[in-house]
Amino acid sequence: MITTFRKLLIATDGSDYSQNAILQGIELAILMDAKVYVLYVLDKKAYAPPILKTSIPLGSKWDIMDETLRQEGNEAIQYAKKVAEDKGVDIETVILEGDPAHTILQFAEQNKVNLVIMGALGKGGLERFLLGSVADKVIKHSKISVLLVTDKIFNS
């Protein structure tokens, strides 16, 4: 039995690995004549301060962080739009807030996606070491196929 992927979800965090996942996902969409969603998840918890016993007024610093996260999301989405436009592929882009792995899986289920495409590594750093990567969580909990792109784009 041949599996045809009719709806693809490319999850991006703007990292080099994610950019390569976008490139490969768009190519796969062309081959499969598939609908493509590109999703960026704003993960505000990744930047939350530890719980402190005394309150510290942060003022507008969290507004600046929110703006920075949204800008990163917009840049990641703009990259996907540019790649898709260059290849003549229509995509639907979405930016959501939440836990990245949970939000990716929920979006895939709600939109009846057949394949999730994502980079093997993202911007995880210490969080990846402590909590496990987003990709690991998606693979462990996904009811559909996941294509993990392990190549990284090197900007030279």
GROMACS .gro file of N, CA and C in nm:
model
  468
    1MET      N    1   0.085  -0.118   0.000
    1MET     CA    2   0.000   0.000   0.000
    1MET      C    3   0.089   0.124   0.000
    2ILE      N    4   0.062   0.217  -0.087
    2ILE     CA    5   0.138   0.341  -0.097
    2ILE      C    6   0.068   0.449  -0.017
    3THR      N    7   0.143   0.513   0.069
    3THR     CA    8   0.088   0.622   0.149
    3THR      C    9   0.109   0.753   0.075
    4THR      N   10   0.003   0.827   0.059
    4THR     CA   11   0.012   0.959  -0.002
    4THR      C   12  -0.013   1.063   0.106
    5PHE      N   13   0.079   1.153   0.116
    5PHE     CA   14   0.066   1.260   0.213
    5PHE      C   15  -0.002   1.378   0.144
    6ARG      N   16  -0.126   1.405   0.181
    6ARG     CA   17  -0.204   1.511   0.116
    6ARG      C   18  -0.198   1.643   0.192
    7LYS      N   19  -0.170   1.636   0.323
    7LYS     CA   20  -0.159   1.756   0.405
    7LYS      C   21  -0.031   1.746   0.488
    8LEU      N   22   0.057   1.843   0.470
    8LEU     CA   23   0.184   1.846   0.540
    8LEU      C   24   0.187   1.961   0.640
    9LEU      N   25   0.246   1.935   0.755
    9LEU     CA   26   0.269   2.040   0.853
    9LEU      C   27   0.419   2.054   0.872
   10ILE      N   28   0.471   2.171   0.840
   10ILE     CA   29   0.611   2.199   0.864
   10ILE      C   30   0.618   2.288   0.987
   11ALA      N   31   0.680   2.235   1.093
   11ALA     CA   32   0.695   2.311   1.217
   11ALA      C   33   0.832   2.379   1.213
   12THR      N   34   0.833   2.508   1.243
   12THR     CA   35   0.958   2.583   1.238
   12THR      C   36   0.980   2.662   1.365
   13ASP      N   37   1.107   2.677   1.401
   13ASP     CA   38   1.143   2.769   1.509
   13ASP      C   39   1.243   2.872   1.457
   14GLY      N   40   1.264   2.872   1.326
   14GLY     CA   41   1.355   2.969   1.266
   14GLY      C   42   1.501   2.924   1.264
   15SER      N   43   1.533   2.810   1.326
   15SER     CA   44   1.671   2.762   1.329
   15SER      C   45   1.714   2.713   1.191
   16ASP      N   46   1.844   2.690   1.175
   16ASP     CA   47   1.895   2.638   1.049
   16ASP      C   48   1.833   2.503   1.015
   17TYR      N   49   1.816   2.417   1.116
   17TYR     CA   50   1.754   2.287   1.092
   17TYR      C   51   1.610   2.304   1.044
   18SER      N   52   1.539   2.397   1.103
   18SER     CA   53   1.401   2.423   1.062
   18SER      C   54   1.394   2.478   0.920
   19GLN      N   55   1.489   2.564   0.886
   19GLN     CA   56   1.492   2.618   0.750
   19GLN      C   57   1.513   2.505   0.649
   20ASN      N   58   1.596   2.409   0.682
   20ASN     CA   59   1.616   2.296   0.592
   20ASN      C   60   1.490   2.209   0.588
   21ALA      N   61   1.420   2.197   0.699
   21ALA     CA   62   1.294   2.122   0.701
   21ALA      C   63   1.193   2.190   0.608
   22ILE      N   64   1.194   2.323   0.606
   22ILE     CA   65   1.104   2.396   0.515
   22ILE      C   66   1.140   2.365   0.371
   23LEU      N   67   1.269   2.372   0.338
   23LEU     CA   68   1.313   2.342   0.201
   23LEU      C   69   1.270   2.201   0.159
   24GLN      N   70   1.296   2.104   0.245
   24GLN     CA   71   1.262   1.965   0.211
   24GLN      C   72   1.112   1.942   0.211
   25GLY      N   73   1.041   2.007   0.302
   25GLY     CA   74   0.895   1.993   0.307
   25GLY      C   75   0.828   2.050   0.184
   26ILE      N   76   0.875   2.163   0.137
   26ILE     CA   77   0.819   2.224   0.016
   26ILE      C   78   0.844   2.134  -0.105
   27GLU      N   79   0.964   2.077  -0.114
   27GLU     CA   80   0.995   1.984  -0.224
   27GLU      C   81   0.903   1.862  -0.219
   28LEU      N   82   0.881   1.808  -0.100
   28LEU     CA   83   0.792   1.694  -0.085
   28LEU      C   84   0.649   1.732  -0.124
   29ALA      N   85   0.607   1.851  -0.087
   29ALA     CA   86   0.472   1.899  -0.122
   29ALA      C   87   0.455   1.905  -0.273
   30ILE      N   88   0.559   1.947  -0.343
   30ILE     CA   89   0.553   1.952  -0.489
   30ILE      C   90   0.535   1.811  -0.545
   31LEU      N   91   0.614   1.717  -0.495
   31LEU     CA   92   0.606   1.578  -0.543
   31LEU      C   93   0.472   1.514  -0.514
   32MET      N   94   0.414   1.547  -0.399
   32MET     CA   95   0.289   1.484  -0.355
   32MET      C   96   0.165   1.567  -0.388
   33ASP      N   97   0.186   1.687  -0.442
   33ASP     CA   98   0.076   1.779  -0.467
   33ASP      C   99  -0.007   1.797  -0.340
   34ALA      N  100   0.064   1.827  -0.231
   34ALA     CA  101   0.002   1.833  -0.099
   34ALA      C  102  -0.022   1.977  -0.053
   35LYS      N  103  -0.121   1.993   0.033
   35LYS     CA  104  -0.144   2.120   0.101
   35LYS      C  105  -0.039   2.133   0.210
   36VAL      N  106   0.011   2.256   0.230
   36VAL     CA  107   0.118   2.277   0.328
   36VAL      C  108   0.077   2.382   0.430
   37TYR      N  109   0.093   2.344   0.556
   37TYR     CA  110   0.082   2.438   0.667
   37TYR      C  111   0.223   2.459   0.722
   38VAL      N  112   0.255   2.583   0.756
   38VAL     CA  113   0.380   2.612   0.826
   38VAL      C  114   0.342   2.675   0.959
   39LEU      N  115   0.391   2.613   1.067
   39LEU     CA  116   0.352   2.654   1.201
   39LEU      C  117   0.473   2.698   1.282
   40TYR      N  118   0.460   2.813   1.345
   40TYR     CA  119   0.558   2.861   1.442
   40TYR      C  120   0.484   2.873   1.575
   41VAL      N  121   0.542   2.818   1.681
   41VAL     CA  122   0.479   2.823   1.812
   41VAL      C  123   0.559   2.915   1.903
   42LEU      N  124   0.493   3.019   1.955
   42LEU     CA  125   0.554   3.108   2.053
   42LEU      C  126   0.556   3.036   2.187
   43ASP      N  127   0.674   3.009   2.237
   43ASP     CA  128   0.690   2.938   2.363
   43ASP      C  129   0.739   3.035   2.469
   44LYS      N  130   0.646   3.106   2.531
   44LYS     CA  131   0.683   3.205   2.632
   44LYS      C  132   0.739   3.142   2.758
   45LYS      N  133   0.700   3.018   2.786
   45LYS     CA  134   0.748   2.951   2.908
   45LYS      C  135   0.899   2.926   2.902
   46ALA      N  136   0.953   2.912   2.783
   46ALA     CA  137   1.097   2.887   2.770
   46ALA      C  138   1.177   3.005   2.821
   47TYR      N  139   1.115   3.123   2.826
   47TYR     CA  140   1.184   3.243   2.870
   47TYR      C  141   1.133   3.295   3.004
   48ALA      N  142   1.052   3.214   3.072
   48ALA     CA  143   0.996   3.256   3.201
   48ALA      C  144   1.104   3.248   3.308
   49PRO      N  145   1.104   3.344   3.399
   49PRO     CA  146   1.203   3.339   3.507
   49PRO      C  147   1.167   3.230   3.606
   50PRO      N  148   1.263   3.183   3.682
   50PRO     CA  149   1.230   3.084   3.786
   50PRO      C  150   1.140   3.148   3.891
   51ILE      N  151   1.066   3.065   3.961
   51ILE     CA  152   0.977   3.117   4.066
   51ILE      C  153   1.063   3.165   4.182
   52LEU      N  154   1.041   3.289   4.219
   52LEU     CA  155   1.119   3.349   4.326
   52LEU      C  156   1.031   3.374   4.448
   53LYS      N  157   1.092   3.377   4.565
   53LYS     CA  158   1.017   3.400   4.687
   53LYS      C  159   0.980   3.547   4.702
   54THR      N  160   1.055   3.635   4.639
   54THR     CA  161   1.022   3.778   4.644
   54THR      C  162   0.988   3.823   4.503
   55SER      N  163   0.900   3.917   4.494
   55SER     CA  164   0.861   3.965   4.362
   55SER      C  165   0.961   4.070   4.314
   56ILE      N  166   0.988   4.063   4.186
   56ILE     CA  167   1.077   4.161   4.124
   56ILE      C  168   0.998   4.229   4.012
   57PRO      N  169   0.983   4.360   4.020
   57PRO     CA  170   0.909   4.427   3.912
   57PRO      C  171   0.989   4.422   3.782
   58LEU      N  172   0.928   4.367   3.678
   58LEU     CA  173   0.996   4.353   3.551
   58LEU      C  174   0.961   4.464   3.452
   59GLY      N  175   0.857   4.540   3.484
   59GLY     CA  176   0.819   4.651   3.397
   59GLY      C  177   0.792   4.606   3.256
   60SER      N  178   0.849   4.677   3.161
   60SER     CA  179   0.821   4.649   3.021
   60SER      C  180   0.913   4.542   2.962
   61LYS      N  181   1.000   4.483   3.042
   61LYS     CA  182   1.094   4.383   2.990
   61LYS      C  183   1.021   4.264   2.927
   62TRP      N  184   0.908   4.222   2.985
   62TRP     CA  185   0.835   4.110   2.928
   62TRP      C  186   0.767   4.151   2.797
   63ASP      N  187   0.729   4.277   2.784
   63ASP     CA  188   0.674   4.325   2.657
   63ASP      C  189   0.780   4.317   2.548
   64ILE      N  190   0.903   4.351   2.586
   64ILE     CA  191   1.014   4.344   2.490
   64ILE      C  192   1.039   4.199   2.451
   65MET      N  193   1.035   4.108   2.547
   65MET     CA  194   1.055   3.966   2.518
   65MET      C  195   0.945   3.913   2.427
   66ASP      N  196   0.821   3.951   2.456
   66ASP     CA  197   0.708   3.909   2.372
   66ASP      C  198   0.727   3.961   2.230
   67GLU      N  199   0.767   4.086   2.217
   67GLU     CA  200   0.790   4.145   2.085
   67GLU      C  201   0.902   4.071   2.012
   68THR      N  202   1.007   4.036   2.084
   68THR     CA  203   1.120   3.963   2.024
   68THR      C  204   1.075   3.826   1.976
   69LEU      N  205   0.997   3.754   2.057
   69LEU     CA  206   0.947   3.623   2.016
   69LEU      C  207   0.858   3.633   1.893
   70ARG      N  208   0.772   3.732   1.891
   70ARG     CA  209   0.684   3.750   1.775
   70ARG      C  210   0.764   3.785   1.649
   71GLN      N  211   0.868   3.866   1.667
   71GLN     CA  212   0.953   3.901   1.553
   71GLN      C  213   1.024   3.776   1.499
   72GLU      N  214   1.075   3.692   1.589
   72GLU     CA  215   1.138   3.567   1.546
   72GLU      C  216   1.039   3.480   1.471
   73GLY      N  217   0.917   3.472   1.521
   73GLY     CA  218   0.813   3.394   1.454
   73GLY      C  219   0.782   3.448   1.316
   74ASN      N  220   0.769   3.579   1.307
   74ASN     CA  221   0.741   3.640   1.177
   74ASN      C  222   0.854   3.617   1.078
   75GLU      N  223   0.979   3.624   1.126
   75GLU     CA  224   1.093   3.599   1.038
   75GLU      C  225   1.095   3.454   0.989
   76ALA      N  226   1.063   3.361   1.078
   76ALA     CA  227   1.059   3.220   1.039
   76ALA      C  228   0.949   3.196   0.936
   77ILE      N  229   0.834   3.258   0.956
   77ILE     CA  230   0.723   3.243   0.862
   77ILE      C  231   0.756   3.310   0.729
   78GLN      N  232   0.820   3.426   0.733
   78GLN     CA  233   0.857   3.495   0.609
   78GLN      C  234   0.955   3.413   0.527
   79TYR      N  235   1.047   3.344   0.594
   79TYR     CA  236   1.140   3.255   0.523
   79TYR      C  237   1.061   3.146   0.450
   80ALA      N  238   0.965   3.086   0.518
   80ALA     CA  239   0.883   2.981   0.457
   80ALA      C  240   0.804   3.035   0.339
   81LYS      N  241   0.747   3.154   0.354
   81LYS     CA  242   0.671   3.214   0.244
   81LYS      C  243   0.759   3.238   0.122
   82LYS      N  244   0.881   3.284   0.145
   82LYS     CA  245   0.975   3.311   0.036
   82LYS      C  246   1.010   3.182  -0.037
   83VAL      N  247   1.043   3.078   0.037
   83VAL     CA  248   1.077   2.949  -0.025
   83VAL      C  249   0.958   2.898  -0.105
   84ALA      N  250   0.839   2.901  -0.046
   84ALA     CA  251   0.719   2.852  -0.115
   84ALA      C  252   0.690   2.934  -0.241
   85GLU      N  253   0.701   3.065  -0.230
   85GLU     CA  254   0.676   3.152  -0.345
   85GLU      C  255   0.775   3.122  -0.457
   86ASP      N  256   0.903   3.104  -0.424
   86ASP     CA  257   1.006   3.074  -0.524
   86ASP      C  258   0.979   2.942  -0.595
   87LYS      N  259   0.914   2.848  -0.525
   87LYS     CA  260   0.883   2.716  -0.582
   87LYS      C  261   0.743   2.709  -0.640
   88GLY      N  262   0.665   2.817  -0.627
   88GLY     CA  263   0.529   2.818  -0.680
   88GLY      C  264   0.431   2.735  -0.599
   89VAL      N  265   0.454   2.727  -0.468
   89VAL     CA  266   0.369   2.647  -0.379
   89VAL      C  267   0.291   2.740  -0.287
   90ASP      N  268   0.160   2.716  -0.278
   90ASP     CA  269   0.078   2.790  -0.183
   90ASP      C  270   0.090   2.725  -0.047
   91ILE      N  271   0.111   2.807   0.055
   91ILE     CA  272   0.117   2.755   0.192
   91ILE      C  273   0.023   2.837   0.280
   92GLU      N  274  -0.015   2.776   0.389
   92GLU     CA  275  -0.092   2.847   0.492
   92GLU      C  276  -0.002   2.858   0.614
   93THR      N  277   0.021   2.979   0.659
   93THR     CA  278   0.111   3.000   0.773
   93THR      C  279   0.030   3.033   0.898
   94VAL      N  280   0.081   2.983   1.012
   94VAL     CA  281   0.011   3.001   1.138
   94VAL      C  282   0.114   3.026   1.248
   95ILE      N  283   0.084   3.122   1.334
   95ILE     CA  284   0.163   3.144   1.455
   95ILE      C  285   0.068   3.127   1.573
   96LEU      N  286   0.105   3.035   1.664
   96LEU     CA  287   0.024   3.008   1.782
   96LEU      C  288   0.111   3.018   1.906
   97GLU      N  289   0.047   3.039   2.021
   97GLU     CA  290   0.117   3.040   2.150
   97GLU      C  291   0.092   2.909   2.222
   98GLY      N  292   0.193   2.862   2.294
   98GLY     CA  293   0.174   2.743   2.375
   98GLY      C  294   0.299   2.659   2.386
   99ASP      N  295   0.282   2.541   2.440
   99ASP     CA  296   0.391   2.444   2.446
   99ASP      C  297   0.412   2.392   2.304
  100PRO      N  298   0.534   2.405   2.250
  100PRO     CA  299   0.555   2.370   2.109
  100PRO      C  300   0.512   2.228   2.071
  101ALA      N  301   0.556   2.127   2.143
  101ALA     CA  302   0.522   1.990   2.105
  101ALA      C  303   0.371   1.967   2.110
  102HIS      N  304   0.308   2.009   2.219
  102HIS     CA  305   0.164   1.990   2.233
  102HIS      C  306   0.088   2.067   2.123
  103THR      N  307   0.129   2.188   2.096
  103THR     CA  308   0.061   2.271   1.996
  103THR      C  309   0.077   2.213   1.856
  104ILE      N  310   0.196   2.163   1.825
  104ILE     CA  311   0.219   2.100   1.694
  104ILE      C  312   0.127   1.979   1.678
  105LEU      N  313   0.123   1.893   1.779
  105LEU     CA  314   0.040   1.773   1.772
  105LEU      C  315  -0.109   1.807   1.764
  106GLN      N  316  -0.151   1.904   1.842
  106GLN     CA  317  -0.292   1.945   1.842
  106GLN      C  318  -0.330   2.003   1.705
  107PHE      N  319  -0.244   2.088   1.650
  107PHE     CA  320  -0.271   2.148   1.519
  107PHE      C  321  -0.280   2.039   1.412
  108ALA      N  322  -0.188   1.944   1.416
  108ALA     CA  323  -0.187   1.835   1.318
  108ALA      C  324  -0.316   1.755   1.324
  109GLU      N  325  -0.360   1.726   1.445
  109GLU     CA  326  -0.483   1.648   1.461
  109GLU      C  327  -0.606   1.727   1.414
  110GLN      N  328  -0.615   1.853   1.454
  110GLN     CA  329  -0.731   1.936   1.418
  110GLN      C  330  -0.742   1.957   1.267
  111ASN      N  331  -0.627   1.961   1.199
  111ASN     CA  332  -0.627   1.988   1.055
  111ASN      C  333  -0.609   1.862   0.971
  112LYS      N  334  -0.617   1.746   1.036
  112LYS     CA  335  -0.607   1.617   0.968
  112LYS      C  336  -0.483   1.607   0.879
  113VAL      N  337  -0.371   1.649   0.938
  113VAL     CA  338  -0.242   1.646   0.868
  113VAL      C  339  -0.195   1.501   0.859
  114ASN      N  340  -0.129   1.466   0.746
  114ASN     CA  341  -0.078   1.330   0.726
  114ASN      C  342   0.068   1.314   0.764
  115LEU      N  343   0.143   1.425   0.768
  115LEU     CA  344   0.285   1.419   0.795
  115LEU      C  345   0.331   1.548   0.860
  116VAL      N  346   0.407   1.535   0.969
  116VAL     CA  347   0.469   1.649   1.035
  116VAL      C  348   0.616   1.648   0.994
  117ILE      N  349   0.666   1.762   0.951
  117ILE     CA  350   0.805   1.776   0.910
  117ILE      C  351   0.868   1.880   1.001
  118MET      N  352   0.984   1.844   1.059
  118MET     CA  353   1.050   1.938   1.149
  118MET      C  354   1.199   1.908   1.155
  119GLY      N  355   1.275   2.008   1.199
  119GLY     CA  356   1.418   1.992   1.216
  119GLY      C  357   1.448   1.908   1.338
  120ALA      N  358   1.559   1.833   1.329
  120ALA     CA  359   1.599   1.747   1.441
  120ALA      C  360   1.639   1.828   1.562
  121LEU      N  361   1.699   1.942   1.539
  121LEU     CA  362   1.741   2.029   1.648
  121LEU      C  363   1.689   2.168   1.620
  122GLY      N  364   1.662   2.240   1.726
  122GLY     CA  365   1.616   2.377   1.712
  122GLY      C  366   1.698   2.467   1.800
  123LYS      N  367   1.630   2.556   1.868
  123LYS     CA  368   1.696   2.654   1.954
  123LYS      C  369   1.693   2.612   2.099
  124GLY      N  370   1.690   2.482   2.126
  124GLY     CA  371   1.666   2.429   2.259
  124GLY      C  372   1.768   2.460   2.366
  125GLY      N  373   1.896   2.440   2.341
  125GLY     CA  374   2.000   2.465   2.440
  125GLY      C  375   1.980   2.387   2.568
  126LEU      N  376   1.989   2.454   2.683
  126LEU     CA  377   1.976   2.391   2.813
  126LEU      C  378   1.838   2.328   2.831
  127GLU      N  379   1.736   2.394   2.778
  127GLU     CA  380   1.601   2.339   2.790
  127GLU      C  381   1.595   2.200   2.727
  128ARG      N  382   1.663   2.180   2.614
  128ARG     CA  383   1.663   2.050   2.548
  128ARG      C  384   1.725   1.946   2.641
  129PHE      N  385   1.833   1.983   2.706
  129PHE     CA  386   1.901   1.891   2.797
  129PHE      C  387   1.810   1.853   2.914
  130LEU      N  388   1.741   1.951   2.969
  130LEU     CA  389   1.660   1.927   3.088
  130LEU      C  390   1.525   1.863   3.058
  131LEU      N  391   1.461   1.903   2.950
  131LEU     CA  392   1.323   1.862   2.924
  131LEU      C  393   1.307   1.769   2.805
  132GLY      N  394   1.409   1.753   2.723
  132GLY     CA  395   1.393   1.677   2.600
  132GLY      C  396   1.350   1.770   2.490
  133SER      N  397   1.393   1.742   2.369
  133SER     CA  398   1.364   1.835   2.260
  133SER      C  399   1.219   1.828   2.217
  134VAL      N  400   1.176   1.932   2.149
  134VAL     CA  401   1.041   1.935   2.093
  134VAL      C  402   1.024   1.819   1.996
  135ALA      N  403   1.124   1.797   1.912
  135ALA     CA  404   1.116   1.687   1.816
  135ALA      C  405   1.098   1.553   1.887
  136ASP      N  406   1.172   1.530   1.994
  136ASP     CA  407   1.158   1.405   2.070
  136ASP      C  408   1.016   1.388   2.120
  137LYS      N  409   0.960   1.494   2.174
  137LYS     CA  410   0.823   1.487   2.228
  137LYS      C  411   0.721   1.463   2.118
  138VAL      N  412   0.738   1.529   2.004
  138VAL     CA  413   0.644   1.510   1.893
  138VAL      C  414   0.650   1.365   1.845
  139ILE      N  415   0.771   1.312   1.828
  139ILE     CA  416   0.786   1.174   1.781
  139ILE      C  417   0.721   1.077   1.879
  140LYS      N  418   0.744   1.096   2.008
  140LYS     CA  419   0.692   1.004   2.109
  140LYS      C  420   0.539   1.004   2.116
  141HIS      N  421   0.477   1.118   2.089
  141HIS     CA  422   0.333   1.130   2.111
  141HIS      C  423   0.250   1.140   1.984
  142SER      N  424   0.312   1.144   1.869
  142SER     CA  425   0.238   1.162   1.745
  142SER      C  426   0.167   1.035   1.702
  143LYS      N  427   0.046   1.052   1.651
  143LYS     CA  428  -0.031   0.940   1.597
  143LYS      C  429  -0.011   0.931   1.445
  144ILE      N  430   0.061   1.028   1.390
  144ILE     CA  431   0.087   1.029   1.246
  144ILE      C  432   0.239   1.029   1.222
  145SER      N  433   0.278   1.011   1.099
  145SER     CA  434   0.419   1.006   1.063
  145SER      C  435   0.487   1.140   1.087
  146VAL      N  436   0.614   1.133   1.126
  146VAL     CA  437   0.696   1.252   1.148
  146VAL      C  438   0.824   1.235   1.068
  147LEU      N  439   0.854   1.335   0.986
  147LEU     CA  440   0.979   1.338   0.911
  147LEU      C  441   1.072   1.433   0.983
  148LEU      N  442   1.181   1.379   1.033
  148LEU     CA  443   1.278   1.457   1.108
  148LEU      C  444   1.396   1.488   1.017
  149VAL      N  445   1.419   1.616   0.991
  149VAL     CA  446   1.526   1.660   0.902
  149VAL      C  447   1.650   1.684   0.987
  150THR      N  448   1.755   1.609   0.956
  150THR     CA  449   1.875   1.616   1.038
  150THR      C  450   1.983   1.705   0.980
  151ASP      N  451   1.968   1.744   0.855
  151ASP     CA  452   2.067   1.831   0.794
  151ASP      C  453   2.047   1.974   0.841
  152LYS      N  454   2.160   2.045   0.854
  152LYS     CA  455   2.158   2.184   0.893
  152LYS      C  456   2.207   2.268   0.776
  153ILE      N  457   2.142   2.380   0.753
  153ILE     CA  458   2.186   2.473   0.650
  153ILE      C  459   2.302   2.553   0.707
  154PHE      N  460   2.407   2.558   0.635
  154PHE     CA  461   2.522   2.638   0.680
  154PHE      C  462   2.527   2.765   0.597
  155ASN      N  463   2.516   2.877   0.664
  155ASN     CA  464   2.521   3.005   0.596
  155ASN      C  465   2.667   3.041   0.573
  156SER      N  466   2.708   3.038   0.447
  156SER     CA  467   2.848   3.069   0.418
  156SER      C  468   2.861   3.192   0.333
   0.00000   0.00000   0.00000
